[in-house]
Amino acid sequence: MTSLNPYFLRNGLPVDHICPYKVFLGIRKEIPVRGGSRMKMRSLVLAFLIFAGAPGSAAKAAGEDYPTRQIRLIVPFPAGAGPDQVARMLGQHLQDTWGQNVVIENRTGALGSIGAQEVARSAPDGYTLLMGTNTTQAANVAMLKNLPYDPIKDFTPIIRTVTTAMVLVVRPDFPAKDLSQFMDYARAHPNMTAGYGSGASQISIAQLQTRGRMSVVAASYRGVPQAITDVMGGIIDLAFADFSLAIPQMQGGTLRGIGVTSPGPNELTPGLPPLAEAMPGFEATIWYGLLAPAGTPTAIVEKIHAESVRFLSMPTTRAKLERVAVTVSTMPPSEFGAFIASEITRWTADARAAGIEPK
C-alpha cells in the first residue's frame, strides 16, 4: 500500500499515523494521529464514504419505493378532449398496477399553458405529472408572447404516448358537402367563423387563410370541445377537432367532416381526403406525451416510462385507443426530449408562415 501511495508517508510516519480523511480528500498536509484515536478516525472515514454514496443510493431507493402516495396527472385541456381520454386510460392502469390513486385534474385555459405552468412549478418528486401535447410543449412558444414556462428547461420528458390528427368539421346542414364544395363556398362567402381551443387548431385555421386563400374570423375557446359544441349549435361555422372528438360526432350525424389535417388519407377516417389535396402543404399532426417537472429523479422517470410502455404495448390498450381515434407511437425520454425541441422549430415556422403573431 505504501509503495503504491508514496504520499501516505511523510517524515517517516507510518501510513496509519496520517489523518485518514485528509488523505481521502487529497489534502497533502499531514496531521499525525494519536494512537488512541486511530479507531475513531477509521470510523470517520467509513462514515464519510457512506455519506458520499448516499445520494445515489437514496435516489435508487426512491425509484424502488415509488409511489407511496397519490399521484396528480394534470391535463391542460377540458374533460372529453383527446389528451384527457388518453390520460384517464393510462392513469387507471397506473393506479391499478401500483395501488395508489392517480387523480386526473383538468387545468384548462390559455391554450393549455395554465395546466403546464402548474406542473412546471411543482416539486420534482414524481407526484405531479403532465399530459402534454404539441400545443403546450411546442406551438405555444410561437402563440403566446409571455409563455410562463420553458417547454425544454422546466420539464423532464417521460414518454410520447400517441399521435393523431384533426378533422375540419361543420354542422350537418352546412351548404358544402365535400372538400371541393367547401373550397368554392368559403371563397364565395368571406368571414366565416371558426373556433379554436388549441395551438394546433388555431394554426390550422390560419392555414385556411394562407394556403386556402379564404377569409375566416377566428374565435378563441377554452378547449376544442366547447368549439365543436358551438359548431353543432350553429353559433360558428366550423372548427378543427381531434379525431377522438370528431369521429363519434360524425358517426352520430351531429357533425360533418370535410377533410383531415394529416398529410395523407387516414384509415381512421375512411372517405375523408387530406386537406392538402385542395391546399398543398396543409398539415397538422397531433401528439400527446407524459412529462414531469425538471429535476425529477431518473429512477422515477424510468419506472413511469417502463410501466407506460407496458400498458401501451398491450393489444387491449391499442384497441381501446383506436376506438378514441389515436395511434400508439411511443418515444423514450431522451428521444422524446429531442423530438420536442424539433417540434418547437416546426410549429414556430408554421405559425409564422400562417401570419400568427404571439399574443
Coordinates of C-alpha atoms in Angstrom, one line a residue:
M1 CA 0.0 0.0 0.0
T2 CA 2.8 2.4 0.9
S3 CA 4.7 1.7 -2.3
L4 CA 1.6 2.4 -4.4
N5 CA 0.8 5.6 -2.5
P6 CA 4.1 7.2 -1.5
Y7 CA 2.4 10.5 -0.4
F8 CA 1.0 8.5 2.5
L9 CA 4.4 8.5 4.1
R10 CA 5.8 11.9 5.3
N11 CA 8.7 12.4 7.6
G12 CA 9.0 8.8 8.4
L13 CA 5.4 8.5 9.7
P14 CA 3.7 5.1 9.0
V15 CA 0.5 5.1 6.9
D16 CA -1.8 4.6 9.8
H17 CA -0.4 7.6 11.6
I18 CA -1.6 10.0 8.9
C19 CA -5.1 11.6 9.2
P20 CA -7.2 9.2 7.0
Y21 CA -9.9 11.7 6.0
K22 CA -7.3 14.2 4.9
V23 CA -5.7 11.6 2.7
F24 CA -9.1 10.6 1.3
L25 CA -9.8 14.2 0.4
G26 CA -6.5 14.5 -1.3
I27 CA -5.1 17.1 1.1
R28 CA -1.3 16.8 1.2
K29 CA -0.7 18.4 4.6
E30 CA -0.4 15.6 7.1
I31 CA -1.7 15.6 10.6
P32 CA -0.3 12.9 12.9
V33 CA -2.9 11.0 14.7
R34 CA -2.5 9.9 18.2
G35 CA -2.6 6.1 18.6
G36 CA -5.7 6.2 20.8
S37 CA -7.7 8.0 18.1
R38 CA -6.9 5.5 15.3
M39 CA -10.2 3.7 15.5
K40 CA -12.2 6.9 15.7
M41 CA -10.6 8.2 12.6
R42 CA -11.2 4.9 10.7
S43 CA -14.9 5.2 11.7
L44 CA -14.9 8.7 10.5
V45 CA -13.6 7.7 7.1
L46 CA -16.2 4.9 6.9
A47 CA -19.0 7.3 7.7
F48 CA -17.7 9.7 5.1
L49 CA -17.7 7.1 2.4
I50 CA -21.2 6.0 3.3
F51 CA -22.4 9.6 3.2
A52 CA -20.7 10.3 -0.1
G53 CA -22.6 7.4 -1.7
A54 CA -25.9 8.2 -0.1
P55 CA -27.4 10.5 -2.8
G56 CA -27.2 7.8 -5.5
S57 CA -28.5 5.2 -3.1
A58 CA -31.3 7.4 -1.9
A59 CA -32.4 8.1 -5.5
K60 CA -32.4 4.4 -6.4
A61 CA -34.4 3.6 -3.2
A62 CA -36.9 6.4 -4.1
G63 CA -37.4 4.8 -7.5
E64 CA -37.9 1.4 -6.0
D65 CA -40.4 2.6 -3.4
Y66 CA -42.3 5.0 -5.8
P67 CA -45.1 5.7 -5.5
T68 CA -46.1 5.8 -1.8
R69 CA -49.0 8.3 -2.1
Q70 CA -51.5 9.8 -4.5
I71 CA -50.3 11.0 -8.0
R72 CA -51.8 14.0 -9.7
L73 CA -51.9 13.8 -13.5
I74 CA -52.6 17.3 -14.9
V75 CA -54.5 17.5 -18.2
P76 CA -54.3 21.1 -19.6
F77 CA -57.4 20.7 -21.7
P78 CA -61.1 20.0 -20.9
A79 CA -62.6 16.7 -19.9
G80 CA -63.5 14.7 -23.0
A81 CA -60.7 16.1 -25.2
G82 CA -58.2 13.7 -26.7
P83 CA -55.4 14.2 -24.1
D84 CA -58.0 13.8 -21.3
Q85 CA -59.2 10.4 -22.7
V86 CA -55.6 9.1 -23.1
A87 CA -54.7 10.4 -19.6
R88 CA -57.6 8.6 -18.0
M89 CA -56.8 5.3 -19.6
L90 CA -53.1 5.5 -18.6
G91 CA -53.9 6.8 -15.1
Q92 CA -56.3 4.0 -14.4
H93 CA -53.7 1.4 -15.4
L94 CA -51.0 3.0 -13.2
Q95 CA -53.5 3.2 -10.3
D96 CA -54.4 -0.5 -10.7
T97 CA -50.7 -1.5 -11.0
W98 CA -49.2 0.5 -8.2
G99 CA -52.1 0.5 -5.8
Q100 CA -52.0 4.3 -5.4
N101 CA -54.7 6.8 -6.5
V102 CA -54.0 8.6 -9.8
V103 CA -56.2 11.7 -9.9
I104 CA -56.8 13.4 -13.3
E105 CA -57.1 17.1 -12.9
N106 CA -58.2 19.3 -15.8
R107 CA -56.5 22.7 -15.6
T108 CA -57.7 24.5 -18.8
G109 CA -57.2 27.8 -20.4
A110 CA -54.6 29.9 -22.3
L111 CA -54.0 27.1 -24.9
G112 CA -53.1 24.7 -22.1
S113 CA -50.4 26.9 -20.6
I114 CA -52.2 27.2 -17.2
G115 CA -52.0 23.5 -16.6
A116 CA -48.5 23.2 -17.9
Q117 CA -47.3 26.0 -15.7
E118 CA -48.7 24.3 -12.7
V119 CA -46.7 21.2 -13.3
A120 CA -43.6 23.2 -14.2
R121 CA -43.7 24.8 -10.7
S122 CA -44.4 21.6 -8.8
A123 CA -42.0 19.6 -6.8
P124 CA -39.8 17.3 -8.9
D125 CA -40.8 14.1 -7.0
G126 CA -42.9 12.2 -9.5
Y127 CA -46.2 13.0 -7.8
T128 CA -47.3 15.7 -10.3
L129 CA -47.3 14.8 -13.9
L130 CA -48.4 16.5 -17.2
M131 CA -50.2 15.0 -20.2
G132 CA -48.6 17.5 -22.6
T133 CA -49.2 18.0 -26.2
N134 CA -47.8 19.6 -29.3
T135 CA -49.6 22.7 -28.2
T136 CA -48.3 23.0 -24.6
Q137 CA -44.7 21.9 -25.4
A138 CA -44.2 23.3 -28.9
A139 CA -46.8 25.5 -30.6
N140 CA -47.3 27.8 -27.5
V141 CA -43.7 29.1 -28.0
A142 CA -45.0 30.8 -31.1
M143 CA -48.5 31.5 -29.9
L144 CA -48.0 33.2 -26.5
K145 CA -45.7 36.2 -26.1
N146 CA -45.2 35.7 -22.3
L147 CA -45.2 31.9 -22.0
P148 CA -44.9 31.3 -18.2
Y149 CA -42.7 28.2 -18.6
D150 CA -39.9 26.9 -20.8
P151 CA -41.0 23.7 -22.6
I152 CA -37.5 22.3 -22.5
K153 CA -35.8 23.6 -19.3
D154 CA -38.8 23.2 -17.0
F155 CA -39.8 19.6 -17.8
T156 CA -38.4 16.1 -17.7
P157 CA -39.8 14.1 -20.7
I158 CA -41.0 10.6 -19.8
I159 CA -42.7 9.2 -22.9
R160 CA -44.5 10.2 -26.0
T161 CA -47.7 8.2 -26.0
V162 CA -49.8 8.6 -29.1
T163 CA -50.2 10.6 -32.3
T164 CA -53.4 11.6 -34.1
A165 CA -54.8 14.3 -36.4
M166 CA -57.8 16.7 -36.7
V167 CA -60.9 16.9 -38.9
L168 CA -62.3 20.1 -40.3
V169 CA -65.9 19.8 -39.2
V170 CA -69.1 21.7 -40.0
R171 CA -72.7 21.2 -39.0
P172 CA -74.7 18.6 -40.9
D173 CA -76.8 21.2 -42.8
F174 CA -73.8 23.2 -44.0
P175 CA -74.2 24.0 -47.7
A176 CA -70.9 22.4 -48.7
K177 CA -71.0 18.6 -48.7
D178 CA -67.3 17.8 -49.5
L179 CA -63.9 19.4 -49.7
S180 CA -64.3 20.7 -53.3
Q181 CA -67.6 22.3 -52.5
F182 CA -66.2 23.7 -49.3
M183 CA -63.4 25.5 -51.1
D184 CA -65.8 27.1 -53.5
Y185 CA -68.3 28.1 -50.8
A186 CA -65.6 29.5 -48.5
R187 CA -64.2 31.7 -51.2
A188 CA -67.6 33.0 -52.1
H189 CA -68.6 33.6 -48.5
P190 CA -65.9 35.6 -46.7
N191 CA -65.7 36.0 -43.0
M192 CA -66.9 32.5 -42.0
T193 CA -66.4 32.0 -38.2
A194 CA -64.1 29.3 -36.9
G195 CA -63.5 28.2 -33.3
Y196 CA -60.2 27.0 -31.9
G197 CA -59.2 25.7 -28.5
S198 CA -55.6 24.6 -29.0
G199 CA -52.5 25.9 -30.8
A200 CA -52.8 23.2 -33.5
S201 CA -56.4 24.2 -34.2
Q202 CA -55.5 27.9 -34.3
I203 CA -52.7 27.3 -36.7
S204 CA -54.9 25.1 -38.9
I205 CA -57.5 27.9 -39.1
A206 CA -54.7 30.3 -40.2
Q207 CA -53.7 27.8 -42.8
L208 CA -57.2 28.0 -44.3
Q209 CA -56.4 31.7 -45.0
T210 CA -52.8 31.4 -46.2
R211 CA -53.0 28.1 -48.0
G212 CA -56.7 28.1 -48.9
R213 CA -56.8 31.9 -49.7
M214 CA -60.1 32.3 -47.8
S215 CA -61.3 34.8 -45.3
V216 CA -62.0 33.4 -41.8
V217 CA -62.8 35.0 -38.5
A218 CA -61.2 33.0 -35.6
A219 CA -62.8 32.7 -32.2
S220 CA -60.9 31.5 -29.1
Y221 CA -62.4 28.8 -26.8
R222 CA -61.1 27.3 -23.6
G223 CA -60.9 24.0 -25.4
V224 CA -61.8 22.2 -28.6
P225 CA -65.0 20.5 -27.1
Q226 CA -66.5 23.9 -26.5
A227 CA -65.8 25.0 -30.1
I228 CA -67.4 22.0 -31.7
T229 CA -70.4 22.4 -29.4
D230 CA -70.9 25.8 -30.9
V231 CA -70.5 24.4 -34.4
M232 CA -73.3 21.9 -33.7
G233 CA -75.4 24.7 -32.3
G234 CA -74.9 26.9 -35.4
I235 CA -73.1 29.7 -33.5
I236 CA -70.0 29.3 -35.5
D237 CA -69.4 27.8 -39.0
L238 CA -66.5 25.4 -38.5
A239 CA -63.8 24.1 -36.2
F240 CA -60.8 21.7 -36.3
A241 CA -61.4 18.8 -33.9
D242 CA -59.2 16.0 -32.7
F243 CA -60.1 12.6 -34.2
S244 CA -61.2 11.4 -30.7
L245 CA -63.9 14.2 -30.6
A246 CA -64.8 14.4 -34.3
I247 CA -65.3 10.8 -35.3
P248 CA -68.0 9.9 -32.7
Q249 CA -69.9 13.1 -33.7
M250 CA -69.7 12.3 -37.4
Q251 CA -70.8 8.8 -36.8
G252 CA -73.7 10.1 -34.8
G253 CA -74.7 12.6 -37.5
T254 CA -74.2 15.7 -35.4
L255 CA -71.2 16.9 -37.4
R256 CA -69.9 16.5 -41.0
G257 CA -66.3 16.0 -41.8
I258 CA -64.8 17.9 -44.7
G259 CA -61.1 16.8 -44.6
V260 CA -58.3 15.7 -42.3
T261 CA -55.1 17.5 -41.3
S262 CA -52.8 14.5 -41.8
P263 CA -50.6 14.7 -44.9
G264 CA -52.3 11.7 -46.4
P265 CA -55.6 9.7 -46.1
N266 CA -56.1 8.2 -42.7
E267 CA -57.5 4.7 -42.1
L268 CA -59.5 6.0 -39.1
T269 CA -61.4 8.4 -41.3
P270 CA -62.2 6.5 -44.5
G271 CA -63.7 8.6 -47.2
L272 CA -62.3 11.9 -45.9
P273 CA -59.5 13.4 -48.0
P274 CA -56.5 15.2 -46.6
L275 CA -57.0 19.0 -46.8
A276 CA -53.6 19.1 -48.5
E277 CA -55.3 17.8 -51.7
A278 CA -57.0 21.2 -52.1
M279 CA -54.5 23.3 -50.1
P280 CA -50.9 22.0 -50.8
G281 CA -48.7 21.9 -47.8
F282 CA -51.6 21.8 -45.3
E283 CA -50.6 19.6 -42.3
A284 CA -51.1 19.4 -38.5
T285 CA -50.1 16.2 -36.8
I286 CA -51.0 16.0 -33.1
W287 CA -49.2 14.1 -30.3
Y288 CA -49.6 13.6 -26.6
G289 CA -46.9 12.7 -24.1
L290 CA -46.2 12.4 -20.4
L291 CA -43.8 14.8 -18.6
A292 CA -42.7 15.6 -15.1
P293 CA -41.1 18.7 -13.6
A294 CA -37.4 19.3 -14.3
G295 CA -35.2 17.5 -11.9
T296 CA -37.4 14.5 -11.3
P297 CA -35.1 11.6 -10.3
T298 CA -34.1 9.4 -13.2
A299 CA -35.2 6.2 -11.3
I300 CA -38.7 7.5 -11.0
V301 CA -38.8 8.7 -14.6
E302 CA -37.6 5.2 -15.8
K303 CA -40.2 3.5 -13.6
I304 CA -43.1 5.5 -15.0
H305 CA -41.8 5.1 -18.6
A306 CA -41.4 1.3 -18.2
E307 CA -45.0 0.9 -16.9
S308 CA -46.4 3.2 -19.6
V309 CA -44.7 1.2 -22.3
R310 CA -46.0 -2.0 -20.9
F311 CA -49.6 -0.5 -20.9
L312 CA -49.3 0.9 -24.4
S313 CA -48.0 -2.3 -25.8
M314 CA -51.0 -4.4 -24.7
P315 CA -53.3 -5.4 -27.6
T316 CA -56.3 -4.4 -25.5
T317 CA -54.9 -1.0 -24.9
R318 CA -54.2 -0.4 -28.6
A319 CA -57.8 -1.5 -29.4
K320 CA -59.2 1.0 -26.8
L321 CA -57.0 3.8 -28.1
E322 CA -58.1 3.1 -31.7
R323 CA -61.7 3.5 -30.6
V324 CA -60.8 7.0 -29.5
A325 CA -59.0 7.5 -32.8
V326 CA -55.4 7.8 -31.6
T327 CA -52.4 5.7 -32.6
V328 CA -49.8 4.4 -30.2
S329 CA -46.4 6.0 -31.2
T330 CA -44.1 5.8 -28.2
M331 CA -40.7 7.5 -27.6
P332 CA -38.3 7.0 -24.7
P333 CA -37.3 10.0 -22.6
S334 CA -34.2 11.1 -24.4
E335 CA -35.7 10.7 -27.9
F336 CA -38.9 12.5 -26.7
G337 CA -36.9 15.4 -25.5
A338 CA -35.1 15.8 -28.8
F339 CA -38.4 15.5 -30.6
I340 CA -39.9 18.3 -28.5
A341 CA -37.0 20.6 -29.5
S342 CA -37.6 19.8 -33.2
E343 CA -41.3 20.3 -32.8
I344 CA -40.8 23.8 -31.3
T345 CA -38.9 24.7 -34.5
R346 CA -41.5 23.2 -36.8
W347 CA -44.6 24.7 -35.1
T348 CA -42.9 28.1 -34.8
A349 CA -42.3 28.1 -38.6
D350 CA -45.9 27.0 -39.3
A351 CA -47.2 29.8 -37.1
R352 CA -45.0 32.4 -38.8
A353 CA -45.9 31.1 -42.2
A354 CA -49.6 31.4 -41.3
G355 CA -49.1 35.0 -40.2
I356 CA -49.7 34.3 -36.5
E357 CA -48.0 36.7 -34.1
P358 CA -47.6 35.9 -30.3
K359 CA -50.3 37.4 -28.1

